[in-house]
Each structure stands twice: as C-alpha cells, then as structure tokens.
Coordinates of C-alpha atoms in Angstrom, one line a residue:
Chain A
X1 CA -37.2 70.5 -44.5
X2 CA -37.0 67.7 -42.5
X3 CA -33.7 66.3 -43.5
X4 CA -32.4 70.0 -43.4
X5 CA -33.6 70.1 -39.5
X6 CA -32.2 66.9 -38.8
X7 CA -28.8 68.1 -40.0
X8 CA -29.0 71.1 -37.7
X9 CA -30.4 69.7 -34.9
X10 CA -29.8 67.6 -32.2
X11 CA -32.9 66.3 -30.6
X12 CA -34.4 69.5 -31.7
X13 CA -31.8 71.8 -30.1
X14 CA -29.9 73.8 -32.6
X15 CA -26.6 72.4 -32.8
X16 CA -25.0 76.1 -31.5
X17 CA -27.3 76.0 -28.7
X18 CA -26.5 72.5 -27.7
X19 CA -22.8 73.0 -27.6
X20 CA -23.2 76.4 -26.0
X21 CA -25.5 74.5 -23.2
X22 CA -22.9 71.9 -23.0
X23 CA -20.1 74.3 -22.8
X24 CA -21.9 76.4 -19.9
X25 CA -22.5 72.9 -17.6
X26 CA -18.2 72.5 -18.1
X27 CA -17.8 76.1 -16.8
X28 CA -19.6 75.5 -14.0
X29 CA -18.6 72.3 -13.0
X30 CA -14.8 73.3 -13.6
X31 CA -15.8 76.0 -11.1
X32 CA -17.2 73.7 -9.0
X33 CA -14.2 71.2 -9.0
X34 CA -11.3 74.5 -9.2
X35 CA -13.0 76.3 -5.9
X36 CA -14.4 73.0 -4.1
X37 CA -10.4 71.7 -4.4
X38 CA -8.7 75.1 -3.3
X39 CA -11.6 76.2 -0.8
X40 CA -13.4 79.6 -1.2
X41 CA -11.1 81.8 1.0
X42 CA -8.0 80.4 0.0
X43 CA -9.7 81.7 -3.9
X44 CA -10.4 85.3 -2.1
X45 CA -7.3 85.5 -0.9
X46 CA -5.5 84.5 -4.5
X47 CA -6.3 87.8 -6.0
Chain B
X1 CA -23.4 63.2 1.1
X2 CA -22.3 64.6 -2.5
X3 CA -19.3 62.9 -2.5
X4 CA -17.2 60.2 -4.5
X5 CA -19.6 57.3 -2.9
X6 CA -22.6 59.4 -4.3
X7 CA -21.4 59.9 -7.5
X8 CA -20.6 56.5 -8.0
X9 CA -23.8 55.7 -7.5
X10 CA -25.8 57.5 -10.0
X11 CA -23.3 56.2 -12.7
X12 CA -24.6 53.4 -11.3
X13 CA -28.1 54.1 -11.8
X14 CA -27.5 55.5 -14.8
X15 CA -25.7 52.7 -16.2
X16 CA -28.7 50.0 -14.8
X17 CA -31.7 52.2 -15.3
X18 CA -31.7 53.6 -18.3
X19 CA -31.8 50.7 -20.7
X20 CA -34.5 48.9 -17.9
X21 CA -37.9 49.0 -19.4
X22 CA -39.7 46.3 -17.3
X23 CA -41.1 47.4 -14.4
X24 CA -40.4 44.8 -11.8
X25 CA -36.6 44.5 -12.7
X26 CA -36.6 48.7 -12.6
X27 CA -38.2 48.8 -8.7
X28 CA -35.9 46.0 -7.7
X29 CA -33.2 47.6 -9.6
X30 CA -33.6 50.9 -8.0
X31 CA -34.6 49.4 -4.4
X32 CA -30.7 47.3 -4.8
X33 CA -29.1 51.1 -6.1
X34 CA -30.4 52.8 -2.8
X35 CA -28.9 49.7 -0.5
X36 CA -25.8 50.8 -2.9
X37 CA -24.8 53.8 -1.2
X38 CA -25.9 52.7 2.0
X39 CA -23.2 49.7 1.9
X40 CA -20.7 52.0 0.6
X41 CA -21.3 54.4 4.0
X42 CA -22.1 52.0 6.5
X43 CA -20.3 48.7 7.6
X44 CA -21.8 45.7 7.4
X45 CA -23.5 45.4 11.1
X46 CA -25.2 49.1 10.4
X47 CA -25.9 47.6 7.2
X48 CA -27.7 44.9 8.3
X49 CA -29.9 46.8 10.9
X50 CA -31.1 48.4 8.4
X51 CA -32.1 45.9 6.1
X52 CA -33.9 44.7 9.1
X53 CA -35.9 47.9 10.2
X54 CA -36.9 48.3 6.6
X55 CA -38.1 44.6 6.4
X56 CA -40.0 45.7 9.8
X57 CA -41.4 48.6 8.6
X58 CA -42.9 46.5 5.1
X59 CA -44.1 43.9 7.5
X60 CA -45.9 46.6 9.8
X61 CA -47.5 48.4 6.2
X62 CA -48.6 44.8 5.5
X63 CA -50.1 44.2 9.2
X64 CA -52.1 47.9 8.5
X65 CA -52.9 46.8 5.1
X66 CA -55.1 43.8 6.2
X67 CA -57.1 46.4 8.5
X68 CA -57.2 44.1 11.2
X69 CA -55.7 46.2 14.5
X70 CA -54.6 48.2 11.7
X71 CA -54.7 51.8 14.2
X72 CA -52.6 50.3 16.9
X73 CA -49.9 49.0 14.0
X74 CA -49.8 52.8 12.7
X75 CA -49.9 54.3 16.5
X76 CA -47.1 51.8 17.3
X77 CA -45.5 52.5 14.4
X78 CA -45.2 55.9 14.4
X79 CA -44.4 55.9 17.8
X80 CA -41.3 53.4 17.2
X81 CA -40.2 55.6 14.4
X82 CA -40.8 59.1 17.1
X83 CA -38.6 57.3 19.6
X84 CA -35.6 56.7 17.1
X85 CA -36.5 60.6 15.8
X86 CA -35.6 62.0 19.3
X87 CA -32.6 59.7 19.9
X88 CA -31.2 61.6 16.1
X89 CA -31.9 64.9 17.1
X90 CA -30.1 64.3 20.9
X91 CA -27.3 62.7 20.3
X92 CA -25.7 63.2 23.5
X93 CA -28.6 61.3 24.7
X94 CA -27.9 58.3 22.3
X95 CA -24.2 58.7 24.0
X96 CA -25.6 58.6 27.4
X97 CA -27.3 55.5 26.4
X98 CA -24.8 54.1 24.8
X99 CA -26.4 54.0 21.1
X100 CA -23.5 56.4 19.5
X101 CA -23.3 53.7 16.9
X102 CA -27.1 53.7 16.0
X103 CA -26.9 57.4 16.1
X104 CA -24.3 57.5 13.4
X105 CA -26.9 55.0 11.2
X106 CA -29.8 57.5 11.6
X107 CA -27.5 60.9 10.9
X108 CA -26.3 58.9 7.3
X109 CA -29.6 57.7 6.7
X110 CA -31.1 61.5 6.8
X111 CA -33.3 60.1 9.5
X112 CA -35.7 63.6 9.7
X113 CA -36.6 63.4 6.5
X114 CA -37.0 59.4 6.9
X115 CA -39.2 60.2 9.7
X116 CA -41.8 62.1 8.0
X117 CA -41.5 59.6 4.9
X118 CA -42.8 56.9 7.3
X119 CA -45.2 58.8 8.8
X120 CA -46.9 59.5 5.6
X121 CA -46.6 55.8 3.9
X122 CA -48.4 54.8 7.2
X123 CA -51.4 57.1 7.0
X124 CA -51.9 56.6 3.6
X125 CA -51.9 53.1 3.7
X126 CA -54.5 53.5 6.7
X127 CA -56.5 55.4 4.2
X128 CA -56.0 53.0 1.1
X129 CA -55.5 49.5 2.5
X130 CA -52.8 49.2 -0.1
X131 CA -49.6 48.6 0.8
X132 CA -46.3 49.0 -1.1
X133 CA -44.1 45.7 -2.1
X134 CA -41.0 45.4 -0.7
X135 CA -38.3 46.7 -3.0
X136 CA -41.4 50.0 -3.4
X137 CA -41.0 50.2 0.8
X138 CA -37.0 50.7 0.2
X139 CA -37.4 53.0 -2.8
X140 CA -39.6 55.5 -0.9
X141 CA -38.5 55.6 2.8
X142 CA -34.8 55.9 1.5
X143 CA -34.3 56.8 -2.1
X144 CA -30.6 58.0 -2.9
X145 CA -30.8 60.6 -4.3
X146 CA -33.2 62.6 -1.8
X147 CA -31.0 60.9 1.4
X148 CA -29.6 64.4 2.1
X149 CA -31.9 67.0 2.1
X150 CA -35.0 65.7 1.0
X151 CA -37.5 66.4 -0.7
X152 CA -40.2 64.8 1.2
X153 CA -42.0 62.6 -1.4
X154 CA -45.8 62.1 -0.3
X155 CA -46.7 59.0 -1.0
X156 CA -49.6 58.8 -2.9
X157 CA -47.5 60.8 -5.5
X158 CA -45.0 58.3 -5.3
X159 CA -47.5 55.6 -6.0
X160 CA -49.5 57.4 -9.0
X161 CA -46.3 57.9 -11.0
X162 CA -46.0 56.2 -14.1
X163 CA -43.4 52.6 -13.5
X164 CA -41.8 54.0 -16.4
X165 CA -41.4 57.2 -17.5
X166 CA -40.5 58.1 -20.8
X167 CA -36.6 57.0 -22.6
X168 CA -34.1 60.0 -21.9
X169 CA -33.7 62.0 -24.7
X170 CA -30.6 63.5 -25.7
X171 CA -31.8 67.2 -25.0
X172 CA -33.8 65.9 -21.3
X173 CA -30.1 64.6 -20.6
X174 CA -29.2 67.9 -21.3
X175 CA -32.0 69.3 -19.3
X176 CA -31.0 67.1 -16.5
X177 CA -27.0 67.4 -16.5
X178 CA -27.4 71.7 -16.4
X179 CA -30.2 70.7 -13.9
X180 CA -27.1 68.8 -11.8
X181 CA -24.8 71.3 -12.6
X182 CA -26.5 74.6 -11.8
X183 CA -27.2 72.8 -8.5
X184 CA -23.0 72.3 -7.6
X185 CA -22.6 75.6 -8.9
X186 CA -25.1 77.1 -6.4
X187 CA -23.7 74.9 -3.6
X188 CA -19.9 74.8 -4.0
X189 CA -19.3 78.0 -5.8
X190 CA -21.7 80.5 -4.7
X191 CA -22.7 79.2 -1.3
X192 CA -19.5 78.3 0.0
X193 CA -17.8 81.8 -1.0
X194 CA -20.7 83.6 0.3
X195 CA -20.3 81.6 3.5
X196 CA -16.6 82.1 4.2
X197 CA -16.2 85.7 2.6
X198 CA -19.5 87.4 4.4
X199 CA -21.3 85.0 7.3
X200 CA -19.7 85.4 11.1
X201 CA -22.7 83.4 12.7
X202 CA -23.9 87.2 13.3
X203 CA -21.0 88.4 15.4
X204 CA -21.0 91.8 13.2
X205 CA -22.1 95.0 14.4
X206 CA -24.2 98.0 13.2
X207 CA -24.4 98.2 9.6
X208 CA -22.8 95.0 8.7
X209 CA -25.7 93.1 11.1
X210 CA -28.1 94.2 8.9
X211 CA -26.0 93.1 5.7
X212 CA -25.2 89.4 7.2
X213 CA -29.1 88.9 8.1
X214 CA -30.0 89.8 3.6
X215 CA -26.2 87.7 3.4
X216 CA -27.7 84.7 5.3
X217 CA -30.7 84.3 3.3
X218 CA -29.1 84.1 0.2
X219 CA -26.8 81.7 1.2
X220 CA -29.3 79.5 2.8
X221 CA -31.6 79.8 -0.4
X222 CA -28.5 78.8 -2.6
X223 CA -27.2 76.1 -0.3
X224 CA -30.8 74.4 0.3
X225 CA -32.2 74.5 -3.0
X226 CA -28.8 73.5 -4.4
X227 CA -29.8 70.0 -2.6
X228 CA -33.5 69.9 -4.2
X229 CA -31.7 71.1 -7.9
X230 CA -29.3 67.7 -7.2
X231 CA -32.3 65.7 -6.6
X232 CA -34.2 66.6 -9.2
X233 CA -31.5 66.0 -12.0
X234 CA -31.0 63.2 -10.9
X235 CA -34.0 62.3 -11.0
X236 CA -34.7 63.4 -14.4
X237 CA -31.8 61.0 -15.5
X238 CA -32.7 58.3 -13.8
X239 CA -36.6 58.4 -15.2
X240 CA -36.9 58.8 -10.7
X241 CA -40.2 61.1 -10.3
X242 CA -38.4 63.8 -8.0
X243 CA -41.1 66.8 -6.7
X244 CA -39.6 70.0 -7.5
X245 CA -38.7 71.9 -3.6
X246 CA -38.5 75.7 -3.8
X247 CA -40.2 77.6 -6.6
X248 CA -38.6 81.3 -6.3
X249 CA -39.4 81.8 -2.8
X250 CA -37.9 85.6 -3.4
X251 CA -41.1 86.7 -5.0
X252 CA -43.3 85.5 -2.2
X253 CA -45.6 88.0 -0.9
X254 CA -46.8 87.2 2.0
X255 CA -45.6 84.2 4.3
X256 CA -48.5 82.0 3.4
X257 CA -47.5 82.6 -0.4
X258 CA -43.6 81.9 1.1
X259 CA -44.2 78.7 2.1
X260 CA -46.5 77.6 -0.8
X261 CA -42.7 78.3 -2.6
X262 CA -40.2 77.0 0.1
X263 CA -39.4 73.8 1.2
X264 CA -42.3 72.7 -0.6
X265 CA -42.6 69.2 0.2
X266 CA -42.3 70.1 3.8
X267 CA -45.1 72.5 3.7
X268 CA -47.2 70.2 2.1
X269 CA -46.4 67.5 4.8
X270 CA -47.4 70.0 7.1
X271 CA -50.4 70.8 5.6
X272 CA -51.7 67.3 5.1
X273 CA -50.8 66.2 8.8
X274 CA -50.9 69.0 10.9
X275 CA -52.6 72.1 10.0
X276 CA -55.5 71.0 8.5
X277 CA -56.2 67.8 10.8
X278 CA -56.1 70.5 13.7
X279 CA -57.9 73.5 12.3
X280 CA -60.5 71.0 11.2
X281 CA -61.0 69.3 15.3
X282 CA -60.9 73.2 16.3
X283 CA -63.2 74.7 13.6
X284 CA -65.5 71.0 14.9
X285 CA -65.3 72.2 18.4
X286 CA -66.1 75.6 18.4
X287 CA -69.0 75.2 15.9
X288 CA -67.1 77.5 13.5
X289 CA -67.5 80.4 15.6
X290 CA -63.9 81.8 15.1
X291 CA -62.3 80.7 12.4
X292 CA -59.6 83.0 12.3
X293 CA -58.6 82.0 15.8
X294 CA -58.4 77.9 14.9
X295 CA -56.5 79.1 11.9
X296 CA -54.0 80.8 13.9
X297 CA -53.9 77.9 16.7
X298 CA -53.6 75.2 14.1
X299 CA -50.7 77.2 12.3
X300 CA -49.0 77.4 15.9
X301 CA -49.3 74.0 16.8
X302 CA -48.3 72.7 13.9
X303 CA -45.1 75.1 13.0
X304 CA -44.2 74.9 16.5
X305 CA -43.8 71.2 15.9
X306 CA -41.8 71.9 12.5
X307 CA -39.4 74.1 14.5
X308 CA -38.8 71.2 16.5
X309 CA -38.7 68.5 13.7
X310 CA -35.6 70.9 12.8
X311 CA -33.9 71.0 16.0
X312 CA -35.5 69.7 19.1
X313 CA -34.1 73.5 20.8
X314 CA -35.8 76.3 21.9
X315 CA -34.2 78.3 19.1
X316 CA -36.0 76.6 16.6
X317 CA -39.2 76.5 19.0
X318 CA -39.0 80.2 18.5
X319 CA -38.3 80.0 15.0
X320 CA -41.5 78.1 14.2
X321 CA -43.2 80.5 16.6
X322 CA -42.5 83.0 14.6
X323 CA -43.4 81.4 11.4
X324 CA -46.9 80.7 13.0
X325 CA -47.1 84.5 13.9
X326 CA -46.3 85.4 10.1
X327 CA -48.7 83.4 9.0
X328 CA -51.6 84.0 11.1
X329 CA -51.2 88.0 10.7
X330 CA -51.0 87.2 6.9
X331 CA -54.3 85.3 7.4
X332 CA -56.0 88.1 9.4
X333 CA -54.6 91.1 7.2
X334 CA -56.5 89.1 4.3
X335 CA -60.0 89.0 5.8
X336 CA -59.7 92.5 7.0
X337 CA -59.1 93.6 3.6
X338 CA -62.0 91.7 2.4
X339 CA -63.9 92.9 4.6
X340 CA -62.6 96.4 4.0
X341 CA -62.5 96.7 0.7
X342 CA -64.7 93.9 -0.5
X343 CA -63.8 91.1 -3.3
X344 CA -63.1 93.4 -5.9
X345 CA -61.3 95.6 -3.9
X346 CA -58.9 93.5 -3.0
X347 CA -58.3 91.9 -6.9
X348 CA -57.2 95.4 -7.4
X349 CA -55.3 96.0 -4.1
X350 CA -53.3 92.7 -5.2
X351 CA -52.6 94.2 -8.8
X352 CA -51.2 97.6 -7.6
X353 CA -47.4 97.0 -8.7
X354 CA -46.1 99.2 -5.9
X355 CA -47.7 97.2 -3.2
X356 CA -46.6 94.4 -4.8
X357 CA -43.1 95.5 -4.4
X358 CA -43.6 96.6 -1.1
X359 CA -45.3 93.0 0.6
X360 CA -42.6 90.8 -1.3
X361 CA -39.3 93.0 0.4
X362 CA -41.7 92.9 3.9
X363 CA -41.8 89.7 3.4
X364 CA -38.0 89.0 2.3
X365 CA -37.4 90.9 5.4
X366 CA -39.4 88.9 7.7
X367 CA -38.0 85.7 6.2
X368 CA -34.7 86.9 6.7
X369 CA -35.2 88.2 10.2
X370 CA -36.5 85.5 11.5
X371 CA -33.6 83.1 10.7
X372 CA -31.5 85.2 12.9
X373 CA -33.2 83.0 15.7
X374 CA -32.1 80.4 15.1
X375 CA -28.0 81.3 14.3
X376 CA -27.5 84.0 16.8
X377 CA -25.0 83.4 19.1
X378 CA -26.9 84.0 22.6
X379 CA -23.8 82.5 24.3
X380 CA -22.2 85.9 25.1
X381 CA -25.6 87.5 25.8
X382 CA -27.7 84.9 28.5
X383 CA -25.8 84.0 31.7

C-alpha cells in the first residue's frame, strides 16, 4: 500500500490534485501579470 | 513595494534560507536579506543612516537591558522614534525643515509600522531584561517581507519562535506559492478593477453612494489583506514565522468581534499598549465604580490615537472616534443583555441564526460607513 501511495502521491497530495493546485496558482498569476501589464480599465474597456 | 527589487529578494531568500539549518548563520542570513532590499531602494548615504539608527536602536535595547537608567533609555527612545513618526506622517513639515531626503528613507522603510515595532521591542525588553542580538534587532524592526503593510510582529512572539522551523515540503511550498498567489490575485486583479471600474473617492450620488460605500469595503478588504496573504507566503517559504492579519472580518458580529478579525496585529498592539494600560489606571482610580465608563474612555483614547497613527488628520481622528463609539456601544449592549436576560439568556440570544445574520450585516454596515470618513471628499462641501 505504501509503494502504491508513493506512486500516486506527491508529498501526500494526489498527483491530480497537485497539478490541479499548480495549474490554479498559473491562472492567477497569468491574471495577475496579463491585467497588472494592460491596467484594469484599459481590460474593461477591451470587451 | 511588490515590485522587481522585492521579488528578487525572496529568490534570494529562498535560495540562502532554505538549505540554512544553523541558527546563527540563518539570523545573520536573514538580518543581511532585509539590508538587501533596502540597498536595492535606497542609495548608499540613506543606506548608511540606516545602518546607523539600527545600530542605535540595539545599543539603546542593550543600555535597557542592563536595567540601569533603563526608563529614561525607553522614554527617550520612544520619544526619538515619536519625533521621526510625526516628521513621516507631515511631510510638508520635513520639507519645511529641509529633511525631504530623510522623509523619503522613513516612507521606504514603512516607518508606521517601524514605529510601533520599536515601541514594543522596547517595552518588552523593559519587562524581560533580555535584549535581542544584533542581526535579531534588524530582523524584527525591519523584516522584508512585512516592510509594506505589516503585520506588526509583537515581540515576544518573535522571540518564542522556533530558530528553525521545519524543512519545506513539497506540498507546504505548495501551500505557500497559492498562499503568494491568491494574495496578487486579490491585489492586482480584483482590487485594482474594482478600484478603477466602481470607486470615485465618493463623488456618486443617490443610489450609487450607497453602492460605492459596500464597493469600498470590499476593495479595501481585498487590497489590505492581499498585503498580509504576501507576507505570510512568504513567510511560509522562507521558514519566517509571519502572524496571520485578517481572519474573515465579514463574519464579525459586532465591532469588538471585528477587530479581534481585522488588522489583527494592530489590534493586538492596541490592546497590549493602550487599552488595557488605560482601562486598568481608570478602573485604579475610580475604585471600580464604573467600569463601563473606563471601558469606553480607554477605547476612546486609545482608538483616537490609532486614527492618528493612520494619518495625523482630523479625518482619521474621526475615524477612530467612531471606532471607539462602535466599540463602547457594543460593550454596553453586552451587559444590558446580561443583565436583561441573564447568562443563559444571552448563550441563546447569540445562537438565534437570524440575529446572527442581522448583527454581522449591522456591523458590515457600520464598518463600511465609517470608512466614508475618512475618503470623502469634504473639499466641495466646507469653505
């Protein structure tokens, strides 16, 4: 069970949880760069 | 402050820290990390001064550390650090005395928040008679990661944390980096569109008043803690024990519960230094006769002072003013309801769901209100 778990685990975070985790900080930070770069209103105004 | 010269830093710290294990090295480590980003954002005379008023203000612990005239090296201390506190918050009086360029070290240096750092390494090394070693000196009264907008560390928490906290793991990395990330998100993406899409500084009318004061709250809430969230990822990666700020002040129910959940650290400071020092002298002198009116008294005193530690205006006065009226009426509504409906009585009063409901929008409300004070823009209104 043990070697099973360390196969599907990293640092006892499922693997589909970690990369789901990892994928959410990249959205936000893209966010964060896309929107800090352009400025908020100029975002608003896009659409 | 969260810019390129930030960021390099805690790769910095990253890169040092984490493989450090020996305590000495770490503290030294850490105390040459914080210098870091001050090099990188002042020039080198700035640099120098304060090197020097850091080296002053270890000497001075030292000095109260050997008990010896130990009150007048706090009393001069503190007043030293007040003087320097007013210059910051006037700077046109800092022009008119021709101390621009000190003025400029003290604004990058987050020199409130220094303030009340100092202030509380001093009293509690009154109290103790032990006094922190120099690289510990630089690592509390100016610590990176907390430059911009706190949190106020207290100091005996600072002293009772571990010298080395347990090795990052992969998944408290993780913990950590959605800790930093969630904290940008809040700040650049949230906070700045709510900002310039809904905020005019309260130049709307009618309706759309009303809106801009919930609008405001929000945005402050999201902008401030985004700081704290910063902080305390950072910290996490570092191994950097970082006190957690806000804890969902939405929820609060009343305003003493509001500020047991916002700006934490500065409540506590408060709390520590202020309020109870002057409730206890009042409840002393009036035999305990009226303790309702020393509460109130101590909670005006000392949020009239935290109004000013904001801004030294009468906008902010006000604020605290009102903070201190919150507070007090919260204080009185509770013993009238204990002595209304007794102890049990009010265990169920605080269960009922609906009041529930009903005390945490009154008190989003008065939260929200109240910060109006302090933004509105009198200029069109008082001649």
């Amino acid at each position: 069970m043990a070697v099973q778990n360390s196969l599907w685990l990293i640092d006892g975070i499922p693997w589909w949880q970690f990369i789901l985790r990892v994928l959410w900080i990249t959205a936000q930070l893209s966010l964060v760069l896309w929107i800090g770069k352009r400025g908020a209103l100029f975002f608003y105004q896009g659409f | 402050l969260y810019e390129p010269p930030f960021w390099g830093t805690v790769a910095a710290a990253l890169i040092v820290l984490v493989p450090l294990r020996l305590p000495v090295l770490r503290r030294w480590s850490l105390a040459a990390i914080n210098f870091g980003l001050l090099a990188l954002l002042l020039n080198g005379v700035q640099l120098v001064a304060v090197a020097a008023a850091v080296l002053a203000a270890y000497l001075l612990l030292k000095l109260v550390e050997r008990g010896r005239g130990s009150l007048l090296a706090v009393g001069l201390g503190i007043a030293g650090v007040l003087a320097l506190f007013v210059l910051h918050k006037l700077p046109r009086l800092a022009a008119d005395l021709g101390l621009e360029d000190l003025a400029g070290v003290l604004r990058i240096v987050g020199f409130s928040y220094v303030t009340l750092r100092f202030i509380d390494v001093s009293l509690a090394v009154w109290e103790s008679r032990q006094a922190p070693g120099l690289p510990a000196t630089v690592n509390y009264l100016l610590p990176f990661h907390m430059l911009a907008a706190g949190p106020i560390q207290a100091y005996n928490e600072f002293v009772d944390q571990p010298s080395i906290g347990p090795k990052l793991s992969i998944s408290g990395a993780l913990t950590a980096c959605e800790r930093i990330a969630a904290g940008l998100f809040k700040k650049y993406v949230l906070a700045v569109s709510i900002n310039d899409l809904f905020l005019t500084g309260f130049r709307g009318r009618g309706w759309y008043f009303l809106l801009e004061v919930q609008l405001h709250y929000l945005w402050l809430y999201l902008d401030f803690s985004a700081y704290s969230d910063i902080a305390v990822g950072v910290g996490c990666l570092l191994g950097v024990a970082t006190p957690e700020n806000f804890n969902k002040p939405y929820l609060a129910r009343n305003m003493i519960d509001y500020w047991e959940r916002w700006h934490i650290s500065l409540s506590m400071f408060i709390r520590r230094h202020l309020f109870i020092p002057v409730q206890l002298w009042l409840v002393r002198r009036s035999d305990g006769r009226w303790p309702l009116r020393s509460a109130s008294l101590a909670f005006l005193v000392s949020f009239g002072l935290c109004g000013l530690w904001h801004e030294l205006s009468l906008r902010w006065l006000l604020w605290g003013l009102i903070q201190a009226l919150g507070l007090s009426a919260c204080t009185a509504y509770r013993h009238a309801l204990v002595r209304r409906l007794g102890r049990q009585g009010v265990k169920a009063y605080l269960a009922n769901p609906w009041i529930r409901v009903l005390a945490i929008v009154f008190t989003f409300e008065f939260v929200a209100f109240s910060l109006v004070v302090v933004r509105f823009p009198y200029e069109g209104y008082l001649r």
